PDB file of N, CA and C in Angstrom:
ATOM      1  N   MET Q  20      11.991   0.462  -1.941  1.00 71.00           N
ATOM      2  CA  MET Q  20      12.209  -1.621  -2.584  1.00 71.00           C
ATOM      3  C   MET Q  20      12.216  -2.917  -1.017  1.00 71.00           C
ATOM      4  N   PRO Q  21      10.983  -3.159  -1.340  1.00 76.00           N
ATOM      5  CA  PRO Q  21      10.927  -3.976   0.294  1.00 76.00           C
ATOM      6  C   PRO Q  21      12.151  -5.672  -0.018  1.00 76.00           C
ATOM      7  N   ASN Q  22      12.993  -5.469   1.039  1.00 83.00           N
ATOM      8  CA  ASN Q  22      13.416  -6.296   1.154  1.00 83.00           C
ATOM      9  C   ASN Q  22      13.261  -7.844   1.229  1.00 83.00           C
ATOM     10  N   GLY Q  23      14.033  -8.787   1.807  1.00 81.00           N
ATOM     11  CA  GLY Q  23      13.113 -10.353   1.338  1.00 81.00           C
ATOM     12  C   GLY Q  23      12.629 -10.556   2.894  1.00 81.00           C
ATOM     13  N   LEU Q  24      13.300  -9.653   3.791  1.00 85.00           N
ATOM     14  CA  LEU Q  24      12.195 -10.544   4.974  1.00 85.00           C
ATOM     15  C   LEU Q  24      10.827  -9.716   5.281  1.00 85.00           C
ATOM     16  N   GLU Q  25      10.817  -8.736   4.381  1.00 88.00           N
ATOM     17  CA  GLU Q  25       9.475  -7.437   4.375  1.00 88.00           C
ATOM     18  C   GLU Q  25       8.494  -8.899   3.094  1.00 88.00           C
ATOM     19  N   ILE Q  26       9.200  -8.823   2.543  1.00 86.00           N
ATOM     20  CA  ILE Q  26       8.710 -10.391   1.479  1.00 86.00           C
ATOM     21  C   ILE Q  26       7.401 -10.970   2.056  1.00 86.00           C
ATOM     22  N   ALA Q  27       8.944 -11.505   2.899  1.00 86.00           N
ATOM     23  CA  ALA Q  27       8.848 -13.011   3.490  1.00 86.00           C
ATOM     24  C   ALA Q  27       7.502 -12.674   4.579  1.00 86.00           C
ATOM     25  N   LYS Q  28       7.761 -12.003   5.485  1.00 90.00           N
ATOM     26  CA  LYS Q  28       6.665 -11.203   6.859  1.00 90.00           C
ATOM     27  C   LYS Q  28       5.134 -10.852   5.789  1.00 90.00           C
ATOM     28  N   ALA Q  29       4.771 -10.389   4.685  1.00 92.00           N
ATOM     29  CA  ALA Q  29       4.364  -9.935   3.934  1.00 92.00           C
ATOM     30  C   ALA Q  29       3.354 -11.167   2.999  1.00 92.00           C
ATOM     31  N   ALA Q  30       4.083 -12.335   2.615  1.00 92.00           N
ATOM     32  CA  ALA Q  30       3.298 -13.558   2.011  1.00 92.00           C
ATOM     33  C   ALA Q  30       2.568 -14.414   3.581  1.00 92.00           C
ATOM     34  N   ILE Q  31       3.502 -13.886   4.903  1.00 93.00           N
ATOM     35  CA  ILE Q  31       2.862 -15.014   5.950  1.00 93.00           C
ATOM     36  C   ILE Q  31       1.957 -14.343   6.511  1.00 93.00           C
ATOM     37  N   ASP Q  32       1.765 -13.112   6.355  1.00 95.00           N
ATOM     38  CA  ASP Q  32       0.664 -12.550   6.834  1.00 95.00           C
ATOM     39  C   ASP Q  32      -1.155 -12.572   5.720  1.00 95.00           C
ATOM     40  N   ASP Q  33      -0.531 -12.827   4.598  1.00 96.00           N
ATOM     41  CA  ASP Q  33      -1.409 -13.325   3.422  1.00 96.00           C
ATOM     42  C   ASP Q  33      -2.054 -14.607   4.004  1.00 96.00           C
ATOM     43  N   LEU Q  34      -1.007 -15.512   3.697  1.00 95.00           N
ATOM     44  CA  LEU Q  34      -1.099 -16.883   4.474  1.00 95.00           C
ATOM     45  C   LEU Q  34      -2.355 -16.874   5.447  1.00 95.00           C
ATOM     46  N   LYS Q  35      -2.202 -16.514   6.560  1.00 95.00           N
ATOM     47  CA  LYS Q  35      -2.658 -15.928   7.543  1.00 95.00           C
ATOM     48  C   LYS Q  35      -4.330 -15.769   7.358  1.00 95.00           C
ATOM     49  N   LYS Q  36      -4.528 -15.156   6.202  1.00 97.00           N
ATOM     50  CA  LYS Q  36      -5.499 -14.386   6.007  1.00 97.00           C
ATOM     51  C   LYS Q  36      -6.239 -15.503   5.113  1.00 97.00           C
ATOM     52  N   ILE Q  37      -5.622 -16.142   4.519  1.00 97.00           N
ATOM     53  CA  ILE Q  37      -6.450 -17.022   3.516  1.00 97.00           C
ATOM     54  C   ILE Q  37      -6.763 -17.737   3.888  1.00 97.00           C
ATOM     55  N   GLN Q  38      -5.802 -18.442   5.242  1.00 97.00           N
ATOM     56  CA  GLN Q  38      -6.574 -19.701   5.571  1.00 97.00           C
ATOM     57  C   GLN Q  38      -7.741 -19.567   6.807  1.00 97.00           C
ATOM     58  N   ARG Q  39      -7.904 -18.195   7.074  1.00 97.00           N
ATOM     59  CA  ARG Q  39      -9.021 -17.881   7.833  1.00 97.00           C
ATOM     60  C   ARG Q  39     -10.171 -17.958   7.213  1.00 97.00           C
ATOM     61  N   TYR Q  40     -10.117 -17.409   6.012  1.00 97.00           N
ATOM     62  CA  TYR Q  40     -10.485 -17.665   4.856  1.00 97.00           C
ATOM     63  C   TYR Q  40     -11.722 -18.562   4.411  1.00 97.00           C
ATOM     64  N   MET Q  41     -10.913 -19.555   4.133  1.00 97.00           N
ATOM     65  CA  MET Q  41     -10.803 -20.686   3.530  1.00 97.00           C
ATOM     66  C   MET Q  41     -11.258 -22.000   5.184  1.00 97.00           C
ATOM     67  N   LEU Q  42     -10.703 -22.045   5.859  1.00 96.00           N
ATOM     68  CA  LEU Q  42     -11.608 -22.526   6.918  1.00 96.00           C
ATOM     69  C   LEU Q  42     -12.813 -22.140   7.266  1.00 96.00           C
ATOM     70  N   LEU Q  43     -13.448 -20.582   7.099  1.00 97.00           N
ATOM     71  CA  LEU Q  43     -14.807 -19.740   6.886  1.00 97.00           C
ATOM     72  C   LEU Q  43     -15.655 -20.917   6.184  1.00 97.00           C
ATOM     73  N   ALA Q  44     -14.601 -20.549   4.880  1.00 97.00           N
ATOM     74  CA  ALA Q  44     -15.283 -21.599   3.188  1.00 97.00           C
ATOM     75  C   ALA Q  44     -15.792 -22.659   4.121  1.00 97.00           C
ATOM     76  N   ARG Q  45     -14.742 -23.280   4.498  1.00 95.00           N
ATOM     77  CA  ARG Q  45     -15.339 -24.998   4.365  1.00 95.00           C
ATOM     78  C   ARG Q  45     -16.354 -25.329   5.333  1.00 95.00           C
ATOM     79  N   LYS Q  46     -16.622 -23.923   6.770  1.00 96.00           N
ATOM     80  CA  LYS Q  46     -17.824 -24.183   7.437  1.00 96.00           C
ATOM     81  C   LYS Q  46     -18.919 -24.278   6.820  1.00 96.00           C
ATOM     82  N   GLU Q  47     -18.899 -22.721   5.729  1.00 97.00           N
ATOM     83  CA  GLU Q  47     -19.908 -22.941   5.051  1.00 97.00           C
ATOM     84  C   GLU Q  47     -20.600 -23.399   3.897  1.00 97.00           C
ATOM     85  N   ASN Q  48     -19.367 -24.525   3.809  1.00 97.00           N
ATOM     86  CA  ASN Q  48     -19.940 -25.158   3.121  1.00 97.00           C
ATOM     87  C   ASN Q  48     -20.028 -24.454   1.443  1.00 97.00           C
ATOM     88  N   ALA Q  49     -18.892 -23.728   1.046  1.00 97.00           N
ATOM     89  CA  ALA Q  49     -18.979 -23.007  -0.373  1.00 97.00           C
ATOM     90  C   ALA Q  49     -17.478 -23.664  -0.656  1.00 97.00           C
ATOM     91  N   ALA Q  50     -18.367 -24.319  -1.457  1.00 97.00           N
ATOM     92  CA  ALA Q  50     -16.955 -25.152  -2.445  1.00 97.00           C
ATOM     93  C   ALA Q  50     -15.967 -24.086  -3.187  1.00 97.00           C
ATOM     94  N   GLU Q  51     -16.974 -23.564  -3.833  1.00 97.00           N
ATOM     95  CA  GLU Q  51     -16.113 -22.581  -5.358  1.00 97.00           C
ATOM     96  C   GLU Q  51     -15.671 -21.266  -4.749  1.00 97.00           C
ATOM     97  N   THR Q  52     -15.792 -20.733  -3.352  1.00 97.00           N
ATOM     98  CA  THR Q  52     -15.458 -19.710  -2.911  1.00 97.00           C
ATOM     99  C   THR Q  52     -13.601 -21.157  -2.171  1.00 97.00           C
ATOM    100  N   TYR Q  53     -13.917 -22.116  -1.371  1.00 97.00           N
ATOM    101  CA  TYR Q  53     -12.452 -22.691  -0.741  1.00 97.00           C
ATOM    102  C   TYR Q  53     -11.912 -23.330  -1.994  1.00 97.00           C
ATOM    103  N   ALA Q  54     -12.309 -23.781  -3.233  1.00 97.00           N
ATOM    104  CA  ALA Q  54     -11.465 -23.831  -4.367  1.00 97.00           C
ATOM    105  C   ALA Q  54     -10.361 -22.792  -4.599  1.00 97.00           C
ATOM    106  N   GLU Q  55     -10.681 -21.423  -4.892  1.00 97.00           N
ATOM    107  CA  GLU Q  55     -10.484 -20.559  -5.388  1.00 97.00           C
ATOM    108  C   GLU Q  55      -9.219 -20.028  -4.489  1.00 97.00           C
ATOM    109  N   LEU Q  56      -9.569 -19.777  -3.187  1.00 97.00           N
ATOM    110  CA  LEU Q  56      -8.911 -19.297  -1.894  1.00 97.00           C
ATOM    111  C   LEU Q  56      -7.502 -20.887  -1.445  1.00 97.00           C
ATOM    112  N   LYS Q  57      -7.844 -21.544  -2.619  1.00 96.00           N
ATOM    113  CA  LYS Q  57      -6.874 -22.692  -2.186  1.00 96.00           C
ATOM    114  C   LYS Q  57      -5.607 -22.523  -3.200  1.00 96.00           C
ATOM    115  N   LYS Q  58      -5.695 -21.866  -4.530  1.00 96.00           N
ATOM    116  CA  LYS Q  58      -5.209 -21.896  -5.725  1.00 96.00           C
ATOM    117  C   LYS Q  58      -4.001 -20.350  -4.496  1.00 96.00           C
ATOM    118  N   GLU Q  59      -4.890 -19.512  -4.364  1.00 95.00           N
ATOM    119  CA  GLU Q  59      -4.088 -17.927  -3.639  1.00 95.00           C
ATOM    120  C   GLU Q  59      -3.132 -18.835  -2.031  1.00 95.00           C
ATOM    121  N   TYR Q  60      -3.669 -19.818  -1.842  1.00 96.00           N
ATOM    122  CA  TYR Q  60      -3.148 -20.404  -0.151  1.00 96.00           C
ATOM    123  C   TYR Q  60      -1.915 -21.856  -1.071  1.00 96.00           C
ATOM    124  N   LEU Q  61      -1.755 -22.169  -2.057  1.00 95.00           N
ATOM    125  CA  LEU Q  61      -0.867 -23.356  -2.773  1.00 95.00           C
ATOM    126  C   LEU Q  61       0.114 -22.136  -2.889  1.00 95.00           C
ATOM    127  N   ALA Q  62       0.286 -21.148  -3.879  1.00 94.00           N
ATOM    128  CA  ALA Q  62       0.752 -19.965  -5.010  1.00 94.00           C
ATOM    129  C   ALA Q  62       1.861 -19.232  -3.330  1.00 94.00           C
ATOM    130  N   LEU Q  63       0.944 -18.832  -1.923  1.00 93.00           N
ATOM    131  CA  LEU Q  63       1.611 -18.152  -1.248  1.00 93.00           C
ATOM    132  C   LEU Q  63       2.235 -19.124  -0.597  1.00 93.00           C
ATOM    133  N   LYS Q  64       2.322 -20.572  -0.454  1.00 93.00           N
ATOM    134  CA  LYS Q  64       3.034 -21.976   0.620  1.00 93.00           C
ATOM    135  C   LYS Q  64       4.402 -21.662  -0.638  1.00 93.00           C
ATOM    136  N   ALA Q  65       4.140 -21.921  -1.824  1.00 93.00           N
ATOM    137  CA  ALA Q  65       5.214 -21.758  -3.171  1.00 93.00           C
ATOM    138  C   ALA Q  65       6.170 -20.568  -2.544  1.00 93.00           C
ATOM    139  N   ILE Q  66       5.437 -19.729  -2.301  1.00 91.00           N
ATOM    140  CA  ILE Q  66       6.486 -18.724  -1.792  1.00 91.00           C
ATOM    141  C   ILE Q  66       6.997 -18.506  -1.084  1.00 91.00           C
ATOM    142  N   LEU Q  67       6.429 -18.980  -0.220  1.00 92.00           N
ATOM    143  CA  LEU Q  67       7.122 -19.485   1.520  1.00 92.00           C
ATOM    144  C   LEU Q  67       7.895 -20.395   1.261  1.00 92.00           C
ATOM    145  N   ASN Q  68       7.768 -21.486   0.653  1.00 92.00           N
ATOM    146  CA  ASN Q  68       9.188 -22.569   0.518  1.00 92.00           C
ATOM    147  C   ASN Q  68      10.113 -21.749  -0.531  1.00 92.00           C
ATOM    148  N   VAL Q  69       9.958 -20.892  -0.701  1.00 90.00           N
ATOM    149  CA  VAL Q  69      11.461 -21.089  -1.896  1.00 90.00           C
ATOM    150  C   VAL Q  69      12.025 -19.722  -0.945  1.00 90.00           C
ATOM    151  N   ALA Q  70      11.447 -19.091  -0.134  1.00 87.00           N
ATOM    152  CA  ALA Q  70      12.062 -18.469   0.382  1.00 87.00           C
ATOM    153  C   ALA Q  70      12.709 -19.222   2.233  1.00 87.00           C
ATOM    154  N   GLY Q  71      12.093 -20.359   2.329  1.00 90.00           N
ATOM    155  CA  GLY Q  71      12.351 -21.158   3.992  1.00 90.00           C
ATOM    156  C   GLY Q  71      12.348 -20.761   4.389  1.00 90.00           C
ATOM    157  N   VAL Q  72      10.807 -20.341   4.697  1.00 91.00           N
ATOM    158  CA  VAL Q  72      10.244 -20.134   5.820  1.00 91.00           C
ATOM    159  C   VAL Q  72       9.651 -21.693   5.989  1.00 91.00           C
ATOM    160  N   ASN Q  73       9.893 -22.161   7.141  1.00 91.00           N
ATOM    161  CA  ASN Q  73       9.032 -23.076   8.237  1.00 91.00           C
ATOM    162  C   ASN Q  73       7.151 -23.116   8.403  1.00 91.00           C
ATOM    163  N   LEU Q  74       6.730 -23.930   7.422  1.00 90.00           N
ATOM    164  CA  LEU Q  74       5.077 -24.027   7.771  1.00 90.00           C
ATOM    165  C   LEU Q  74       4.627 -24.686   8.541  1.00 90.00           C
ATOM    166  N   THR Q  75       5.860 -25.243   9.828  1.00 89.00           N
ATOM    167  CA  THR Q  75       5.123 -26.337   9.883  1.00 89.00           C
ATOM    168  C   THR Q  75       4.294 -25.527  11.403  1.00 89.00           C
ATOM    169  N   ASP Q  76       4.143 -24.586  12.312  1.00 90.00           N
ATOM    170  CA  ASP Q  76       3.200 -24.636  13.327  1.00 90.00           C
ATOM    171  C   ASP Q  76       2.533 -23.173  12.307  1.00 90.00           C
ATOM    172  N   ILE Q  77       2.668 -22.715  11.387  1.00 90.00           N
ATOM    173  CA  ILE Q  77       1.446 -21.398  11.122  1.00 90.00           C
ATOM    174  C   ILE Q  77       0.493 -22.051  10.151  1.00 90.00           C
ATOM    175  N   ASP Q  78       0.738 -23.304   9.592  1.00 92.00           N
ATOM    176  CA  ASP Q  78       0.044 -23.497   8.054  1.00 92.00           C
ATOM    177  C   ASP Q  78      -0.987 -24.456   8.935  1.00 92.00           C
ATOM    178  N   GLU Q  79      -2.190 -24.017   8.817  1.00 91.00           N
ATOM    179  CA  GLU Q  79      -3.785 -24.468   9.483  1.00 91.00           C
ATOM    180  C   GLU Q  79      -4.392 -25.297   9.056  1.00 91.00           C
ATOM    181  N   ILE Q  80      -4.093 -25.386   7.653  1.00 89.00           N
ATOM    182  CA  ILE Q  80      -4.783 -25.652   6.409  1.00 89.00           C
ATOM    183  C   ILE Q  80      -4.181 -27.630   6.310  1.00 89.00           C
ATOM    184  N   LYS Q  81      -2.900 -27.866   6.261  1.00 78.00           N
ATOM    185  CA  LYS Q  81      -2.002 -29.042   5.892  1.00 78.00           C
ATOM    186  C   LYS Q  81      -2.491 -29.560   5.093  1.00 78.00           C
ATOM    187  N   GLU Q  82      -2.413 -29.027   3.500  1.00 73.00           N
ATOM    188  CA  GLU Q  82      -3.076 -29.778   2.470  1.00 73.00           C
ATOM    189  C   GLU Q  82      -2.090 -29.377   1.438  1.00 73.00           C
TER     190      GLU Q  82
END
């Protein structure tokens, strides 16, 4: 059973990956792809916010 730290690390890793894909989608003007990725991004941000993770330094999108 994963503990809180393991869950937070997994969510941070997923957030970083999603942000990378969002930046690529924005660069390629892939609006539909960006919109779908943004849903995942917002869900991960909510989870990390509840977990008390400071997103200031790791949030590249800032939306």
